[in-house]
XYZ file of C-alpha atoms in Angstrom:
325
model
C 68.381 -80.460 5.178
C 71.270 -78.466 3.865
C 69.727 -78.380 0.413
C 66.396 -77.169 1.788
C 68.102 -74.404 3.689
C 69.875 -73.216 0.559
C 66.665 -73.194 -1.426
C 64.904 -71.136 1.171
C 67.578 -68.475 1.101
C 67.867 -68.372 -2.680
C 66.324 -65.372 -4.444
C 62.934 -66.288 -5.913
C 63.868 -64.854 -9.278
C 66.671 -67.356 -9.656
C 64.387 -70.361 -9.120
C 62.968 -71.978 -12.205
C 59.808 -74.005 -12.088
C 57.951 -75.848 -14.834
C 54.681 -74.510 -13.510
C 53.421 -70.926 -14.193
C 53.234 -68.575 -11.214
C 49.683 -68.171 -9.867
C 48.595 -64.561 -9.253
C 46.816 -63.754 -6.033
C 43.163 -62.836 -6.719
C 42.230 -59.185 -5.905
C 40.584 -58.521 -2.594
C 36.995 -57.398 -2.247
C 37.960 -53.727 -1.694
C 40.298 -53.787 -4.691
C 37.413 -55.000 -6.832
C 35.215 -52.163 -5.533
C 37.956 -49.625 -6.315
C 38.339 -50.981 -9.845
C 34.621 -50.728 -10.520
C 34.493 -47.154 -9.156
C 37.427 -46.109 -11.334
C 35.702 -47.508 -14.416
C 32.522 -45.608 -13.570
C 34.303 -42.301 -12.895
C 36.381 -42.531 -16.074
C 33.294 -43.148 -18.190
C 32.652 -40.518 -20.895
C 29.449 -39.541 -19.140
C 31.520 -37.974 -16.371
C 34.224 -36.435 -18.543
C 34.096 -32.705 -19.377
C 30.949 -32.269 -17.260
C 30.768 -28.672 -15.935
C 30.148 -28.193 -12.262
C 26.700 -26.939 -11.270
C 26.970 -23.334 -10.211
C 24.608 -21.693 -7.751
C 23.018 -19.425 -10.335
C 22.417 -22.450 -12.582
C 20.608 -24.351 -9.860
C 16.963 -24.782 -10.931
C 15.834 -23.744 -7.449
C 17.316 -20.293 -8.095
C 16.104 -20.197 -11.711
C 12.309 -20.536 -11.368
C 11.721 -19.164 -14.850
C 13.033 -22.412 -16.391
C 11.632 -25.139 -14.165
C 12.439 -28.715 -15.188
C 9.562 -30.397 -13.391
C 6.193 -28.852 -12.669
C 3.495 -30.664 -10.759
C 0.525 -31.479 -12.977
C -2.008 -29.692 -10.817
C -0.052 -26.435 -10.854
C -0.922 -23.992 -13.601
C 2.190 -22.686 -15.322
C 1.667 -19.085 -16.514
C 2.805 -17.867 -19.868
C 2.990 -14.322 -18.506
C 0.639 -12.937 -21.135
C -0.638 -10.536 -18.482
C 2.796 -8.980 -18.136
C 3.269 -8.828 -21.906
C -0.113 -7.205 -22.454
C 0.273 -4.672 -19.681
C 3.877 -3.841 -20.594
C 2.731 -2.880 -24.090
C 0.784 0.016 -22.573
C 2.672 3.005 -21.237
C 1.342 5.195 -18.438
C 2.245 8.813 -17.830
C 4.376 9.561 -14.786
C 3.094 12.232 -12.438
C 4.854 15.520 -11.793
C 5.773 16.597 -8.278
C 2.902 19.095 -8.256
C 0.442 16.373 -9.282
C 1.682 14.138 -6.488
C 1.261 16.946 -3.978
C -2.246 17.556 -5.331
C -3.054 13.897 -4.717
C -2.441 14.460 -1.004
C -5.629 16.485 -0.869
C -7.570 13.410 -2.034
C -6.106 11.089 0.623
C -8.602 11.851 3.395
C -11.715 11.655 1.139
C -10.497 8.299 -0.214
C -9.701 7.141 3.319
C -13.296 7.861 4.388
C -14.665 6.169 1.257
C -12.637 3.045 2.039
C -14.069 2.981 5.571
C -17.564 2.983 4.108
C -16.723 0.209 1.625
C -15.105 -1.895 4.360
C -18.106 -1.528 6.650
C -20.445 -2.496 3.797
C -18.664 -5.811 3.289
C -20.670 -8.902 4.088
C -19.623 -12.398 5.119
C -16.445 -11.270 6.892
C -15.653 -11.647 10.572
C -15.177 -8.871 13.087
C -11.407 -9.516 13.143
C -11.158 -9.353 9.341
C -13.074 -6.080 9.225
C -10.809 -4.657 11.910
C -7.705 -5.699 9.947
C -9.074 -4.088 6.782
C -9.638 -0.841 8.674
C -6.096 -1.015 10.045
C -4.750 -1.514 6.523
C -6.661 1.589 5.487
C -4.980 3.491 8.348
C -1.562 2.371 7.122
C -2.476 3.348 3.563
C -3.301 6.862 4.743
C -0.122 7.101 6.831
C 2.048 6.073 3.872
C 0.443 8.556 1.503
C 0.690 11.459 3.977
C 4.228 10.702 5.108
C 6.623 13.590 4.265
C 8.950 11.193 2.378
C 6.258 9.558 0.258
C 6.795 11.777 -2.806
C 10.604 11.655 -2.728
C 11.817 8.334 -1.320
C 13.449 5.886 -3.738
C 12.741 2.155 -3.518
C 9.654 2.376 -1.342
C 8.466 -1.087 -0.193
C 11.908 -2.422 -1.103
C 13.711 -0.698 1.770
C 13.893 -2.506 5.106
C 12.090 -1.030 8.090
C 12.505 -1.640 11.809
C 10.566 -4.511 13.333
C 10.450 -2.684 16.663
C 8.638 0.220 14.972
C 6.319 -2.232 13.218
C 5.318 -3.802 16.552
C 4.779 -0.336 18.011
C 2.441 0.488 15.116
C 0.470 -2.727 15.648
C 0.100 -2.056 19.382
C -1.196 1.416 18.561
C -3.688 0.109 15.980
C -4.837 -2.752 18.216
C -5.774 -0.134 20.799
C -8.150 1.350 18.169
C -6.102 4.537 17.938
C -5.681 6.397 14.625
C -2.254 6.404 13.032
C -1.729 10.160 13.030
C 1.257 12.123 11.774
C 1.844 13.312 15.337
C 2.236 9.717 16.529
C 4.632 8.968 13.654
C 6.759 12.065 14.267
C 6.878 11.660 18.063
C 8.094 8.072 17.698
C 10.411 8.879 14.787
C 8.883 6.135 12.625
C 10.348 5.982 9.127
C 8.361 5.323 5.968
C 10.058 1.906 5.398
C 8.857 0.835 8.861
C 5.276 1.742 7.919
C 5.531 -0.150 4.613
C 6.947 -3.136 6.526
C 3.868 -3.092 8.770
C 1.671 -2.747 5.665
C 3.167 -5.867 4.017
C 2.925 -7.878 7.222
C -0.694 -6.888 7.877
C -1.706 -7.624 4.287
C -0.053 -11.013 4.605
C -1.915 -11.717 7.854
C -5.210 -10.884 6.140
C -4.376 -13.294 3.325
C -3.366 -15.972 5.845
C -6.698 -15.586 7.612
C -8.519 -16.014 4.304
C -6.280 -18.980 3.420
C -5.579 -17.194 0.158
C -2.684 -19.444 -1.002
C -5.056 -22.441 -1.066
C -7.679 -20.375 -2.896
C -5.035 -19.227 -5.381
C -4.016 -22.827 -6.073
C -7.551 -24.164 -6.413
C -9.282 -21.301 -8.269
C -6.376 -19.887 -10.322
C -7.590 -16.241 -10.354
C -4.474 -15.362 -12.350
C -5.687 -17.617 -15.176
C -9.101 -15.927 -15.177
C -7.490 -12.490 -15.282
C -5.139 -13.586 -18.047
C -8.087 -14.831 -20.122
C -9.853 -11.487 -19.614
C -6.755 -9.624 -20.812
C -6.428 -11.907 -23.839
C -10.059 -11.258 -24.704
C -9.520 -7.509 -24.451
C -6.449 -7.707 -26.680
C -8.287 -9.733 -29.328
C -11.264 -7.367 -29.279
C -9.044 -4.295 -29.625
C -7.230 -5.931 -32.571
C -10.577 -6.797 -34.182
C -11.916 -3.226 -33.795
C -8.720 -1.828 -35.261
C -8.979 -4.175 -38.259
C -12.670 -3.372 -38.824
C -12.144 0.343 -38.034
C -14.728 0.367 -35.257
C -14.726 3.810 -33.619
C -16.924 6.235 -31.715
C -19.594 5.264 -29.223
C -19.740 1.656 -30.409
C -16.031 1.216 -29.716
C -16.403 2.777 -26.264
C -19.256 0.437 -25.380
C -17.253 -2.609 -26.442
C -14.208 -1.475 -24.454
C -16.430 -0.891 -21.431
C -17.668 -4.480 -21.646
C -14.115 -5.854 -21.806
C -13.139 -3.694 -18.830
C -16.164 -4.960 -16.882
C -15.027 -8.520 -17.509
C -11.613 -7.684 -16.075
C -13.272 -6.055 -13.067
C -15.390 -9.166 -12.434
C -12.306 -11.352 -12.048
C -10.423 -8.744 -10.012
C -10.597 -9.284 -6.224
C -12.075 -6.466 -4.148
C -11.132 -5.703 -0.546
C -8.366 -5.492 0.490
C -6.730 -5.813 -2.942
C -8.276 -2.601 -4.237
C -6.624 -0.624 -1.408
C -3.293 -2.299 -2.178
C -3.379 -1.917 -5.963
C -4.488 1.715 -5.777
C -1.525 2.533 -3.528
C 0.933 0.584 -5.680
C -0.365 2.240 -8.856
C 0.248 5.698 -7.382
C 3.774 4.647 -6.374
C 4.457 3.313 -9.892
C 3.428 6.692 -11.328
C 5.918 8.519 -9.094
C 9.254 8.897 -10.960
C 11.154 9.494 -7.700
C 10.177 6.064 -6.350
C 11.760 4.200 -9.298
C 9.441 1.273 -8.646
C 7.312 -0.146 -11.443
C 4.411 -2.567 -11.069
C 6.607 -5.656 -11.269
C 9.101 -4.341 -8.695
C 6.268 -3.733 -6.241
C 4.730 -7.147 -6.915
C 8.081 -8.822 -6.227
C 8.255 -7.068 -2.848
C 4.856 -8.398 -1.757
C 4.367 -11.834 -3.338
C 6.696 -13.861 -1.070
C 4.833 -12.673 2.040
C 1.524 -13.867 0.635
C 2.998 -17.339 0.115
C 5.093 -17.556 3.275
C 3.909 -21.074 4.149
C 4.823 -22.314 0.674
C 8.488 -21.327 1.185
C 9.123 -23.293 4.370
C 10.648 -25.958 2.099
C 11.852 -24.319 -1.178
C 10.932 -26.279 -4.271
C 10.309 -25.866 -7.967
C 6.562 -25.773 -7.269
C 6.869 -22.990 -4.681
C 9.058 -20.889 -6.988
C 6.592 -21.372 -9.839
C 3.747 -20.383 -7.544
C 5.699 -17.269 -6.519
C 6.137 -16.302 -10.187
C 2.410 -16.722 -10.728
C 1.615 -14.521 -7.738
C 4.033 -11.820 -8.942
C 2.413 -11.830 -12.380
C -1.056 -11.700 -10.830
C -0.300 -8.737 -8.525
C 1.468 -6.917 -11.359
C -1.621 -7.312 -13.537
C -3.871 -6.042 -10.722
C -1.695 -2.937 -10.392
C -1.984 -2.354 -14.134
C -5.788 -2.395 -13.884
C -5.416 0.730 -11.718
C -2.640 2.297 -13.787
C -4.739 2.351 -16.932
C -8.128 2.798 -15.319
């Protein structure tokens, strides 16, 4: 017993044994840790830059990695074609002269709206209200001088006041605007919202996806470009050239939507011609496109961003049809 007691108190390093010491096997969690360390030290994970917000594909829709097969991906030929053409900016006196044409155009739009067929009473009423807003924007004292029109934020309270006034079938007069101290950005806010409501009622996002009107307009622009290049090469001039150009323009008109887009694009074209506004066709299209696709942005995705880019390109091209008309 004495010997056993001495052995138990002897330091383990001083004991010699003919058998090798058996190592305790690693526990389950130690094995997991070892595997994780091997994975994390793999070369695949070394020197890998962190993904920054501006590099996230959701915020970079111009370089999408995955596009759904049934979504048309534009090549932006419309923008390239239209950007090659320069339009003359209007002088302040020309802009003031345009004010005299606002009321005649307003009355013409009323006639065109009333002549529309296959639209409901509510749609016709909304088109007439959009025409009222168009007139109010053009006649507003700040229209010729404000910078960033349609980009500036208006007051939602003023927008609701405008809608209540229009729903009561009352004209949107300058007296009403001045008495309620309604700013131009508040009127443009109401304009964007009403245009979006009209598009929602027509289920335009679904139509845009299924019919691809931007593709049809792009093809029409490509055709016009090719024809112009051909006439230049063959030196076609005079009346024959004018007739050919008229035919290409008619093709563009056939694939261009009418009401209420013609009211919108005419207004945006006049804004783009105003040097004080500092808003070109693309800037204006960017301000409007997200509202037309509001339902598509409930869950942001590559597809929704691509669709937004298509809509921007499409609206920009529609504005250009008025700029160079």
